[in-house]
mmCIF file with all atom_site columns, C-alpha atoms in Angstrom:
data_model
loop_
_atom_site.group_PDB
_atom_site.id
_atom_site.type_symbol
_atom_site.label_atom_id
_atom_site.label_alt_id
_atom_site.label_comp_id
_atom_site.label_asym_id
_atom_site.label_entity_id
_atom_site.label_seq_id
_atom_site.pdbx_PDB_ins_code
_atom_site.Cartn_x
_atom_site.Cartn_y
_atom_site.Cartn_z
_atom_site.occupancy
_atom_site.B_iso_or_equiv
_atom_site.pdbx_formal_charge
_atom_site.auth_seq_id
_atom_site.auth_comp_id
_atom_site.auth_asym_id
_atom_site.auth_atom_id
_atom_site.pdbx_PDB_model_num
ATOM 1   C CA . MET P 1 1   ? -12.022 -0.627  16.536  1.00 0.00 ? 1   MET P CA 1
ATOM 2   C CA . THR P 1 2   ? -9.826  -2.704  18.823  1.00 0.00 ? 2   THR P CA 1
ATOM 3   C CA . ASP P 1 3   ? -6.096  -3.021  19.275  1.00 0.00 ? 3   ASP P CA 1
ATOM 4   C CA . MET P 1 4   ? -5.917  -6.824  19.487  1.00 0.00 ? 4   MET P CA 1
ATOM 5   C CA . TRP P 1 5   ? -2.392  -6.743  20.907  1.00 0.00 ? 5   TRP P CA 1
ATOM 6   C CA . GLU P 1 6   ? -3.314  -4.858  24.069  1.00 0.00 ? 6   GLU P CA 1
ATOM 7   C CA . GLY P 1 7   ? -7.025  -5.648  24.141  1.00 0.00 ? 7   GLY P CA 1
ATOM 8   C CA . LEU P 1 8   ? -7.828  -1.941  24.411  1.00 0.00 ? 8   LEU P CA 1
ATOM 9   C CA . ARG P 1 9   ? -10.088 0.277   22.334  1.00 0.00 ? 9   ARG P CA 1
ATOM 10  C CA . VAL P 1 10  ? -7.955  2.709   20.347  1.00 0.00 ? 10  VAL P CA 1
ATOM 11  C CA . LYS P 1 11  ? -8.739  5.317   17.757  1.00 0.00 ? 11  LYS P CA 1
ATOM 12  C CA . ARG P 1 12  ? -7.316  4.785   14.282  1.00 0.00 ? 12  ARG P CA 1
ATOM 13  C CA . VAL P 1 13  ? -4.492  7.232   13.571  1.00 0.00 ? 13  VAL P CA 1
ATOM 14  C CA . GLN P 1 14  ? -5.661  9.598   10.826  1.00 0.00 ? 14  GLN P CA 1
ATOM 15  C CA . LYS P 1 15  ? -2.601  11.760  10.211  1.00 0.00 ? 15  LYS P CA 1
ATOM 16  C CA . GLY P 1 16  ? 0.954   10.964  9.146   1.00 0.00 ? 16  GLY P CA 1
ATOM 17  C CA . SER P 1 17  ? 2.815   8.584   6.848   1.00 0.00 ? 17  SER P CA 1
ATOM 18  C CA . ILE P 1 18  ? 0.625   5.501   7.102   1.00 0.00 ? 18  ILE P CA 1
ATOM 19  C CA . HIS P 1 19  ? 1.074   1.977   5.785   1.00 0.00 ? 19  HIS P CA 1
ATOM 20  C CA . VAL P 1 20  ? -2.344  0.723   4.652   1.00 0.00 ? 20  VAL P CA 1
ATOM 21  C CA . TYR P 1 21  ? -3.055  -2.853  3.638   1.00 0.00 ? 21  TYR P CA 1
ATOM 22  C CA . PHE P 1 22  ? -6.153  -4.871  2.847   1.00 0.00 ? 22  PHE P CA 1
ATOM 23  C CA . ARG P 1 23  ? -7.011  -8.264  1.403   1.00 0.00 ? 23  ARG P CA 1
ATOM 24  C CA . GLY P 1 24  ? -9.776  -9.748  -0.710  1.00 0.00 ? 24  GLY P CA 1
ATOM 25  C CA . ASN P 1 25  ? -12.583 -11.431 1.201   1.00 0.00 ? 25  ASN P CA 1
ATOM 26  C CA . ASN P 1 26  ? -11.715 -15.098 1.893   1.00 0.00 ? 26  ASN P CA 1
ATOM 27  C CA . ARG P 1 27  ? -8.369  -14.324 0.242   1.00 0.00 ? 27  ARG P CA 1
ATOM 28  C CA . ASN P 1 28  ? -10.117 -14.117 -3.131  1.00 0.00 ? 28  ASN P CA 1
ATOM 29  C CA . ASN P 1 29  ? -8.552  -12.105 -5.916  1.00 0.00 ? 29  ASN P CA 1
ATOM 30  C CA . VAL P 1 30  ? -9.164  -8.364  -5.950  1.00 0.00 ? 30  VAL P CA 1
ATOM 31  C CA . PHE P 1 31  ? -7.689  -7.914  -9.431  1.00 0.00 ? 31  PHE P CA 1
ATOM 32  C CA . TYR P 1 32  ? -8.263  -10.182 -12.418 1.00 0.00 ? 32  TYR P CA 1
ATOM 33  C CA . ASP P 1 33  ? -6.846  -8.080  -15.243 1.00 0.00 ? 33  ASP P CA 1
ATOM 34  C CA . ASP P 1 34  ? -5.015  -4.856  -16.069 1.00 0.00 ? 34  ASP P CA 1
ATOM 35  C CA . ALA P 1 35  ? -8.285  -2.931  -16.337 1.00 0.00 ? 35  ALA P CA 1
ATOM 36  C CA . ASP P 1 36  ? -9.077  -3.754  -12.703 1.00 0.00 ? 36  ASP P CA 1
ATOM 37  C CA . ARG P 1 37  ? -5.651  -2.549  -11.574 1.00 0.00 ? 37  ARG P CA 1
ATOM 38  C CA . ILE P 1 38  ? -5.841  0.645   -13.638 1.00 0.00 ? 38  ILE P CA 1
ATOM 39  C CA . SER P 1 39  ? -9.309  1.356   -12.270 1.00 0.00 ? 39  SER P CA 1
ATOM 40  C CA . PHE P 1 40  ? -7.985  0.993   -8.730  1.00 0.00 ? 40  PHE P CA 1
ATOM 41  C CA . LEU P 1 41  ? -5.014  3.282   -9.383  1.00 0.00 ? 41  LEU P CA 1
ATOM 42  C CA . ILE P 1 42  ? -7.246  5.946   -10.932 1.00 0.00 ? 42  ILE P CA 1
ATOM 43  C CA . ARG P 1 43  ? -9.465  5.889   -7.854  1.00 0.00 ? 43  ARG P CA 1
ATOM 44  C CA . CYS P 1 44  ? -6.473  5.911   -5.532  1.00 0.00 ? 44  CYS P CA 1
ATOM 45  C CA . GLY P 1 45  ? -5.063  8.951   -7.320  1.00 0.00 ? 45  GLY P CA 1
ATOM 46  C CA . TYR P 1 46  ? -8.418  10.748  -7.419  1.00 0.00 ? 46  TYR P CA 1
ATOM 47  C CA . TYR P 1 47  ? -9.324  10.280  -3.760  1.00 0.00 ? 47  TYR P CA 1
ATOM 48  C CA . SER P 1 48  ? -5.793  11.036  -2.605  1.00 0.00 ? 48  SER P CA 1
ATOM 49  C CA . LYS P 1 49  ? -6.051  14.440  -4.271  1.00 0.00 ? 49  LYS P CA 1
ATOM 50  C CA . LYS P 1 50  ? -9.601  14.976  -3.027  1.00 0.00 ? 50  LYS P CA 1
ATOM 51  C CA . TYR P 1 51  ? -8.472  14.461  0.560   1.00 0.00 ? 51  TYR P CA 1
ATOM 52  C CA . CYS P 1 52  ? -5.201  16.399  0.188   1.00 0.00 ? 52  CYS P CA 1
ATOM 53  C CA . SER P 1 53  ? -3.122  13.256  0.570   1.00 0.00 ? 53  SER P CA 1
ATOM 54  C CA . VAL P 1 54  ? -0.030  11.850  -1.131  1.00 0.00 ? 54  VAL P CA 1
ATOM 55  C CA . VAL P 1 55  ? 0.712   8.328   -2.309  1.00 0.00 ? 55  VAL P CA 1
ATOM 56  C CA . GLN P 1 56  ? 4.275   7.444   -1.322  1.00 0.00 ? 56  GLN P CA 1
ATOM 57  C CA . GLU P 1 57  ? 4.383   3.771   -2.357  1.00 0.00 ? 57  GLU P CA 1
ATOM 58  C CA . PHE P 1 58  ? 2.100   1.004   -3.600  1.00 0.00 ? 58  PHE P CA 1
ATOM 59  C CA . ALA P 1 59  ? 2.028   -2.634  -4.601  1.00 0.00 ? 59  ALA P CA 1
ATOM 60  C CA . LEU P 1 60  ? -1.051  -4.233  -6.147  1.00 0.00 ? 60  LEU P CA 1
ATOM 61  C CA . MET P 1 61  ? -0.934  -7.978  -5.676  1.00 0.00 ? 61  MET P CA 1
ATOM 62  C CA . ASP P 1 62  ? -3.646  -10.329 -6.952  1.00 0.00 ? 62  ASP P CA 1
ATOM 63  C CA . ASN P 1 63  ? -5.530  -10.646 -3.671  1.00 0.00 ? 63  ASN P CA 1
ATOM 64  C CA . HIS P 1 64  ? -4.190  -7.795  -1.542  1.00 0.00 ? 64  HIS P CA 1
ATOM 65  C CA . VAL P 1 65  ? -2.853  -4.250  -1.698  1.00 0.00 ? 65  VAL P CA 1
ATOM 66  C CA . HIS P 1 66  ? -0.180  -2.300  0.159   1.00 0.00 ? 66  HIS P CA 1
ATOM 67  C CA . LEU P 1 67  ? -0.159  1.507   0.178   1.00 0.00 ? 67  LEU P CA 1
ATOM 68  C CA . GLN P 1 68  ? 1.967   4.079   1.956   1.00 0.00 ? 68  GLN P CA 1
ATOM 69  C CA . LEU P 1 69  ? 0.017   7.327   2.268   1.00 0.00 ? 69  LEU P CA 1
ATOM 70  C CA . GLN P 1 70  ? 0.823   10.753  3.682   1.00 0.00 ? 70  GLN P CA 1
ATOM 71  C CA . THR P 1 71  ? -2.565  11.967  4.826   1.00 0.00 ? 71  THR P CA 1
ATOM 72  C CA . SER P 1 72  ? -4.571  13.720  7.517   1.00 0.00 ? 72  SER P CA 1
ATOM 73  C CA . GLN P 1 73  ? -7.920  12.096  6.571   1.00 0.00 ? 73  GLN P CA 1
ATOM 74  C CA . LEU P 1 74  ? -7.144  8.401   6.365   1.00 0.00 ? 74  LEU P CA 1
ATOM 75  C CA . THR P 1 75  ? -10.565 6.880   7.022   1.00 0.00 ? 75  THR P CA 1
ATOM 76  C CA . ARG P 1 76  ? -12.436 9.267   4.708   1.00 0.00 ? 76  ARG P CA 1
ATOM 77  C CA . LEU P 1 77  ? -9.924  8.679   1.927   1.00 0.00 ? 77  LEU P CA 1
ATOM 78  C CA . MET P 1 78  ? -9.883  4.903   2.233   1.00 0.00 ? 78  MET P CA 1
ATOM 79  C CA . THR P 1 79  ? -13.629 4.476   2.721   1.00 0.00 ? 79  THR P CA 1
ATOM 80  C CA . SER P 1 80  ? -14.398 6.563   -0.356  1.00 0.00 ? 80  SER P CA 1
ATOM 81  C CA . MET P 1 81  ? -11.793 4.811   -2.501  1.00 0.00 ? 81  MET P CA 1
ATOM 82  C CA . LEU P 1 82  ? -12.661 1.253   -1.470  1.00 0.00 ? 82  LEU P CA 1
ATOM 83  C CA . CYS P 1 83  ? -16.417 1.811   -1.802  1.00 0.00 ? 83  CYS P CA 1
ATOM 84  C CA . SER P 1 84  ? -15.923 3.278   -5.275  1.00 0.00 ? 84  SER P CA 1
ATOM 85  C CA . PHE P 1 85  ? -13.722 0.397   -6.386  1.00 0.00 ? 85  PHE P CA 1
ATOM 86  C CA . GLY P 1 86  ? -16.092 -2.151  -4.837  1.00 0.00 ? 86  GLY P CA 1
ATOM 87  C CA . HIS P 1 87  ? -19.028 -0.747  -6.833  1.00 0.00 ? 87  HIS P CA 1
ATOM 88  C CA . TYR P 1 88  ? -16.942 -0.842  -10.024 1.00 0.00 ? 88  TYR P CA 1
ATOM 89  C CA . TYR P 1 89  ? -15.830 -4.410  -9.322  1.00 0.00 ? 89  TYR P CA 1
ATOM 90  C CA . ASN P 1 90  ? -19.331 -5.727  -8.598  1.00 0.00 ? 90  ASN P CA 1
ATOM 91  C CA . ARG P 1 91  ? -20.751 -4.130  -11.742 1.00 0.00 ? 91  ARG P CA 1
ATOM 92  C CA . LYS P 1 92  ? -17.955 -5.414  -13.958 1.00 0.00 ? 92  LYS P CA 1
ATOM 93  C CA . HIS P 1 93  ? -17.808 -8.948  -12.595 1.00 0.00 ? 93  HIS P CA 1
ATOM 94  C CA . ASN P 1 94  ? -21.559 -9.267  -11.933 1.00 0.00 ? 94  ASN P CA 1
ATOM 95  C CA . THR P 1 95  ? -21.027 -10.001 -8.261  1.00 0.00 ? 95  THR P CA 1
ATOM 96  C CA . SER P 1 96  ? -22.434 -8.650  -5.015  1.00 0.00 ? 96  SER P CA 1
ATOM 97  C CA . GLY P 1 97  ? -21.435 -8.485  -1.394  1.00 0.00 ? 97  GLY P CA 1
ATOM 98  C CA . THR P 1 98  ? -18.206 -7.476  0.305   1.00 0.00 ? 98  THR P CA 1
ATOM 99  C CA . LEU P 1 99  ? -15.077 -7.440  -1.828  1.00 0.00 ? 99  LEU P CA 1
ATOM 100 C CA . PHE P 1 100 ? -12.607 -6.945  1.019   1.00 0.00 ? 100 PHE P CA 1
ATOM 101 C CA . GLN P 1 101 ? -11.987 -9.076  4.109   1.00 0.00 ? 101 GLN P CA 1
ATOM 102 C CA . SER P 1 102 ? -12.187 -5.987  6.323   1.00 0.00 ? 102 SER P CA 1
ATOM 103 C CA . PRO P 1 103 ? -12.266 -2.289  5.479   1.00 0.00 ? 103 PRO P CA 1
ATOM 104 C CA . PHE P 1 104 ? -8.481  -1.939  5.854   1.00 0.00 ? 104 PHE P CA 1
ATOM 105 C CA . ASN P 1 105 ? -5.609  -2.162  8.312   1.00 0.00 ? 105 ASN P CA 1
ATOM 106 C CA . SER P 1 106 ? -3.277  0.737   8.977   1.00 0.00 ? 106 SER P CA 1
ATOM 107 C CA . VAL P 1 107 ? -0.073  1.545   10.819  1.00 0.00 ? 107 VAL P CA 1
ATOM 108 C CA . CYS P 1 108 ? 1.269   5.073   11.233  1.00 0.00 ? 108 CYS P CA 1
ATOM 109 C CA . LYS P 1 109 ? 5.035   5.318   10.803  1.00 0.00 ? 109 LYS P CA 1
ATOM 110 C CA . HIS P 1 110 ? 6.374   7.950   13.165  1.00 0.00 ? 110 HIS P CA 1
ATOM 111 C CA . TYR P 1 111 ? 9.980   8.336   12.070  1.00 0.00 ? 111 TYR P CA 1
ATOM 112 C CA . ASP P 1 112 ? 11.867  8.197   8.768   1.00 0.00 ? 112 ASP P CA 1
ATOM 113 C CA . GLU P 1 113 ? 13.686  4.892   9.315   1.00 0.00 ? 113 GLU P CA 1
ATOM 114 C CA . TRP P 1 114 ? 10.407  3.125   10.009  1.00 0.00 ? 114 TRP P CA 1
ATOM 115 C CA . LYS P 1 115 ? 8.753   4.830   7.015   1.00 0.00 ? 115 LYS P CA 1
ATOM 116 C CA . ILE P 1 116 ? 11.565  3.700   4.732   1.00 0.00 ? 116 ILE P CA 1
ATOM 117 C CA . ASP P 1 117 ? 11.462  0.127   6.047   1.00 0.00 ? 117 ASP P CA 1
ATOM 118 C CA . SER P 1 118 ? 7.727   0.099   5.352   1.00 0.00 ? 118 SER P CA 1
ATOM 119 C CA . MET P 1 119 ? 8.282   1.342   1.805   1.00 0.00 ? 119 MET P CA 1
ATOM 120 C CA . LEU P 1 120 ? 10.990  -1.256  1.190   1.00 0.00 ? 120 LEU P CA 1
ATOM 121 C CA . TYR P 1 121 ? 8.632   -3.937  2.477   1.00 0.00 ? 121 TYR P CA 1
ATOM 122 C CA . ILE P 1 122 ? 5.991   -2.792  -0.027  1.00 0.00 ? 122 ILE P CA 1
ATOM 123 C CA . LEU P 1 123 ? 8.485   -2.905  -2.909  1.00 0.00 ? 123 LEU P CA 1
ATOM 124 C CA . GLN P 1 124 ? 9.681   -6.354  -1.776  1.00 0.00 ? 124 GLN P CA 1
ATOM 125 C CA . ASN P 1 125 ? 6.181   -7.873  -2.028  1.00 0.00 ? 125 ASN P CA 1
ATOM 126 C CA . PRO P 1 126 ? 6.397   -9.049  -5.671  1.00 0.00 ? 126 PRO P CA 1
ATOM 127 C CA . LEU P 1 127 ? 9.821   -10.586 -4.966  1.00 0.00 ? 127 LEU P CA 1
ATOM 128 C CA . ALA P 1 128 ? 8.563   -12.343 -1.847  1.00 0.00 ? 128 ALA P CA 1
ATOM 129 C CA . ALA P 1 129 ? 5.649   -13.731 -3.874  1.00 0.00 ? 129 ALA P CA 1
ATOM 130 C CA . GLU P 1 130 ? 8.162   -14.926 -6.502  1.00 0.00 ? 130 GLU P CA 1
ATOM 131 C CA . ILE P 1 131 ? 6.288   -13.084 -9.248  1.00 0.00 ? 131 ILE P CA 1
ATOM 132 C CA . CYS P 1 132 ? 9.479   -11.536 -10.609 1.00 0.00 ? 132 CYS P CA 1
ATOM 133 C CA . ASN P 1 133 ? 13.249  -11.607 -10.194 1.00 0.00 ? 133 ASN P CA 1
ATOM 134 C CA . HIS P 1 134 ? 13.619  -7.825  -10.050 1.00 0.00 ? 134 HIS P CA 1
ATOM 135 C CA . PRO P 1 135 ? 11.096  -5.216  -8.863  1.00 0.00 ? 135 PRO P CA 1
ATOM 136 C CA . ALA P 1 136 ? 11.474  -3.310  -12.155 1.00 0.00 ? 136 ALA P CA 1
ATOM 137 C CA . ASP P 1 137 ? 9.867   -6.280  -13.893 1.00 0.00 ? 137 ASP P CA 1
ATOM 138 C CA . TYR P 1 138 ? 6.651   -6.012  -11.883 1.00 0.00 ? 138 TYR P CA 1
ATOM 139 C CA . LYS P 1 139 ? 4.449   -3.385  -13.481 1.00 0.00 ? 139 LYS P CA 1
ATOM 140 C CA . TRP P 1 140 ? 1.968   -2.933  -10.636 1.00 0.00 ? 140 TRP P CA 1
ATOM 141 C CA . SER P 1 141 ? 4.138   -1.403  -7.955  1.00 0.00 ? 141 SER P CA 1
ATOM 142 C CA . SER P 1 142 ? 5.595   2.059   -7.511  1.00 0.00 ? 142 SER P CA 1
ATOM 143 C CA . TYR P 1 143 ? 9.177   0.865   -8.038  1.00 0.00 ? 143 TYR P CA 1
ATOM 144 C CA . ASN P 1 144 ? 9.396   2.347   -11.543 1.00 0.00 ? 144 ASN P CA 1
ATOM 145 C CA . PHE P 1 145 ? 8.319   5.788   -10.245 1.00 0.00 ? 145 PHE P CA 1
ATOM 146 C CA . HIS P 1 146 ? 11.580  6.145   -8.307  1.00 0.00 ? 146 HIS P CA 1
ATOM 147 C CA . PHE P 1 147 ? 14.286  8.524   -9.510  1.00 0.00 ? 147 PHE P CA 1
ATOM 148 C CA . ASN P 1 148 ? 11.852  10.006  -12.032 1.00 0.00 ? 148 ASN P CA 1
ATOM 149 C CA . GLY P 1 149 ? 11.533  6.663   -13.790 1.00 0.00 ? 149 GLY P CA 1
ATOM 150 C CA . LYS P 1 150 ? 9.451   6.168   -16.895 1.00 0.00 ? 150 LYS P CA 1
ATOM 151 C CA . THR P 1 151 ? 6.281   4.184   -16.343 1.00 0.00 ? 151 THR P CA 1
ATOM 152 C CA . PRO P 1 152 ? 2.912   4.333   -18.097 1.00 0.00 ? 152 PRO P CA 1
ATOM 153 C CA . LEU P 1 153 ? 1.241   4.248   -14.684 1.00 0.00 ? 153 LEU P CA 1
ATOM 154 C CA . LYS P 1 154 ? 2.057   7.950   -14.269 1.00 0.00 ? 154 LYS P CA 1
ATOM 155 C CA . LYS P 1 155 ? -1.009  8.561   -16.450 1.00 0.00 ? 155 LYS P CA 1
ATOM 156 C CA . TYR P 1 156 ? -3.209  7.223   -13.653 1.00 0.00 ? 156 TYR P CA 1
ATOM 157 C CA . ILE P 1 157 ? -1.587  8.133   -10.350 1.00 0.00 ? 157 ILE P CA 1
ATOM 158 C CA . GLN P 1 158 ? 1.064   10.418  -8.884  1.00 0.00 ? 158 GLN P CA 1
ATOM 159 C CA . VAL P 1 159 ? 3.583   9.011   -6.417  1.00 0.00 ? 159 VAL P CA 1
ATOM 160 C CA . ASP P 1 160 ? 5.926   11.048  -4.229  1.00 0.00 ? 160 ASP P CA 1
ATOM 161 C CA . THR P 1 161 ? 9.093   8.952   -3.957  1.00 0.00 ? 161 THR P CA 1
ATOM 162 C CA . SER P 1 162 ? 11.229  11.765  -2.517  1.00 0.00 ? 162 SER P CA 1
ATOM 163 C CA . LEU P 1 163 ? 11.878  10.281  0.937   1.00 0.00 ? 163 LEU P CA 1
ATOM 164 C CA . VAL P 1 164 ? 13.262  7.005   -0.405  1.00 0.00 ? 164 VAL P CA 1
ATOM 165 C CA . ASP P 1 165 ? 15.080  8.655   -3.306  1.00 0.00 ? 165 ASP P CA 1
ATOM 166 C CA . LYS P 1 166 ? 16.841  11.139  -1.009  1.00 0.00 ? 166 LYS P CA 1
ATOM 167 C CA . ASN P 1 167 ? 17.821  8.365   1.371   1.00 0.00 ? 167 ASN P CA 1
ATOM 168 C CA . PHE P 1 168 ? 19.335  6.036   -1.250  1.00 0.00 ? 168 PHE P CA 1
ATOM 169 C CA . LYS P 1 169 ? 20.631  8.577   -3.805  1.00 0.00 ? 169 LYS P CA 1
ATOM 170 C CA . THR P 1 170 ? 20.727  6.139   -6.767  1.00 0.00 ? 170 THR P CA 1
ATOM 171 C CA . ILE P 1 171 ? 18.574  3.332   -8.121  1.00 0.00 ? 171 ILE P CA 1
ATOM 172 C CA . LYS P 1 172 ? 21.477  0.945   -7.504  1.00 0.00 ? 172 LYS P CA 1
ATOM 173 C CA . GLU P 1 173 ? 21.487  1.818   -3.799  1.00 0.00 ? 173 GLU P CA 1
ATOM 174 C CA . LEU P 1 174 ? 17.723  1.315   -3.681  1.00 0.00 ? 174 LEU P CA 1
ATOM 175 C CA . ASP P 1 175 ? 18.053  -2.075  -5.360  1.00 0.00 ? 175 ASP P CA 1
ATOM 176 C CA . THR P 1 176 ? 20.680  -3.129  -2.836  1.00 0.00 ? 176 THR P CA 1
ATOM 177 C CA . ALA P 1 177 ? 18.358  -2.196  0.020   1.00 0.00 ? 177 ALA P CA 1
ATOM 178 C CA . ILE P 1 178 ? 15.397  -4.025  -1.532  1.00 0.00 ? 178 ILE P CA 1
ATOM 179 C CA . PHE P 1 179 ? 17.389  -7.224  -2.027  1.00 0.00 ? 179 PHE P CA 1
ATOM 180 C CA . GLU P 1 180 ? 19.505  -7.158  1.136   1.00 0.00 ? 180 GLU P CA 1
ATOM 181 C CA . ARG P 1 181 ? 17.401  -5.430  3.816   1.00 0.00 ? 181 ARG P CA 1
ATOM 182 C CA . LYS P 1 182 ? 14.745  -8.080  4.209   1.00 0.00 ? 182 LYS P CA 1
ATOM 183 C CA . ILE P 1 183 ? 11.976  -6.621  6.336   1.00 0.00 ? 183 ILE P CA 1
ATOM 184 C CA . LYS P 1 184 ? 10.728  -9.546  8.411   1.00 0.00 ? 184 LYS P CA 1
ATOM 185 C CA . ASN P 1 185 ? 7.038   -10.021 9.144   1.00 0.00 ? 185 ASN P CA 1
ATOM 186 C CA . VAL P 1 186 ? 6.156   -6.356  9.329   1.00 0.00 ? 186 VAL P CA 1
ATOM 187 C CA . GLU P 1 187 ? 2.837   -6.939  11.063  1.00 0.00 ? 187 GLU P CA 1
ATOM 188 C CA . ILE P 1 188 ? 4.510   -8.634  14.063  1.00 0.00 ? 188 ILE P CA 1
ATOM 189 C CA . ASP P 1 189 ? 7.132   -5.907  14.292  1.00 0.00 ? 189 ASP P CA 1
ATOM 190 C CA . GLU P 1 190 ? 4.361   -3.316  14.287  1.00 0.00 ? 190 GLU P CA 1
ATOM 191 C CA . TYR P 1 191 ? 2.654   -4.967  17.257  1.00 0.00 ? 191 TYR P CA 1
ATOM 192 C CA . LYS P 1 192 ? 5.903   -4.484  19.147  1.00 0.00 ? 192 LYS P CA 1
ATOM 193 C CA . HIS P 1 193 ? 5.774   -0.784  18.306  1.00 0.00 ? 193 HIS P CA 1
ATOM 194 C CA . LYS P 1 194 ? 2.231   -0.647  19.748  1.00 0.00 ? 194 LYS P CA 1
ATOM 195 C CA . GLN P 1 195 ? 1.070   1.318   16.718  1.00 0.00 ? 195 GLN P CA 1
ATOM 196 C CA . PHE P 1 196 ? -1.014  -1.376  15.009  1.00 0.00 ? 196 PHE P CA 1
ATOM 197 C CA . ASP P 1 197 ? -4.484  0.044   14.350  1.00 0.00 ? 197 ASP P CA 1
ATOM 198 C CA . ARG P 1 198 ? -7.327  -2.125  13.130  1.00 0.00 ? 198 ARG P CA 1
ATOM 199 C CA . LEU P 1 199 ? -11.065 -1.685  12.603  1.00 0.00 ? 199 LEU P CA 1
#
């Protein structure tokens, strides 16, 4: 595992509030229908509990995923979850080989402002992709979990939105932040913080 920014070998951070992201191999789709997305969320919820971790935010895009996790066992959690989903995917779609471009990328967020920016960035993904005009209209993110919102996805996964909800107080304040606080190229900003960890 190499930190490409400094050219040094570094150990992946395992504990903290961690932004995790991964992409389909060759930028191929990871999800083709609602059943695929539900299957992923069920596995995410199951392995989060198994490894005493908490999902704080998510966005499932067609060919990539963003998660914010509070965990102390990041690699064990992610390896178990991604292997399980990969087996499901290959069986269902009659494929073989590697589903994901790399196991996953991760960045530990060490203070609340950075955590919140990361969570806003995750919620902004469907807007940036021009899939919807408002994050509430995109079913496959954690936006509708905020402020004890009603979403059928609560049947499949639990999300702890407390940090963002306490910071913004109302859904209107959260919306303002999502639309106005554009988080620019998070990956580049994370290199500057020297906390970018990659397998």
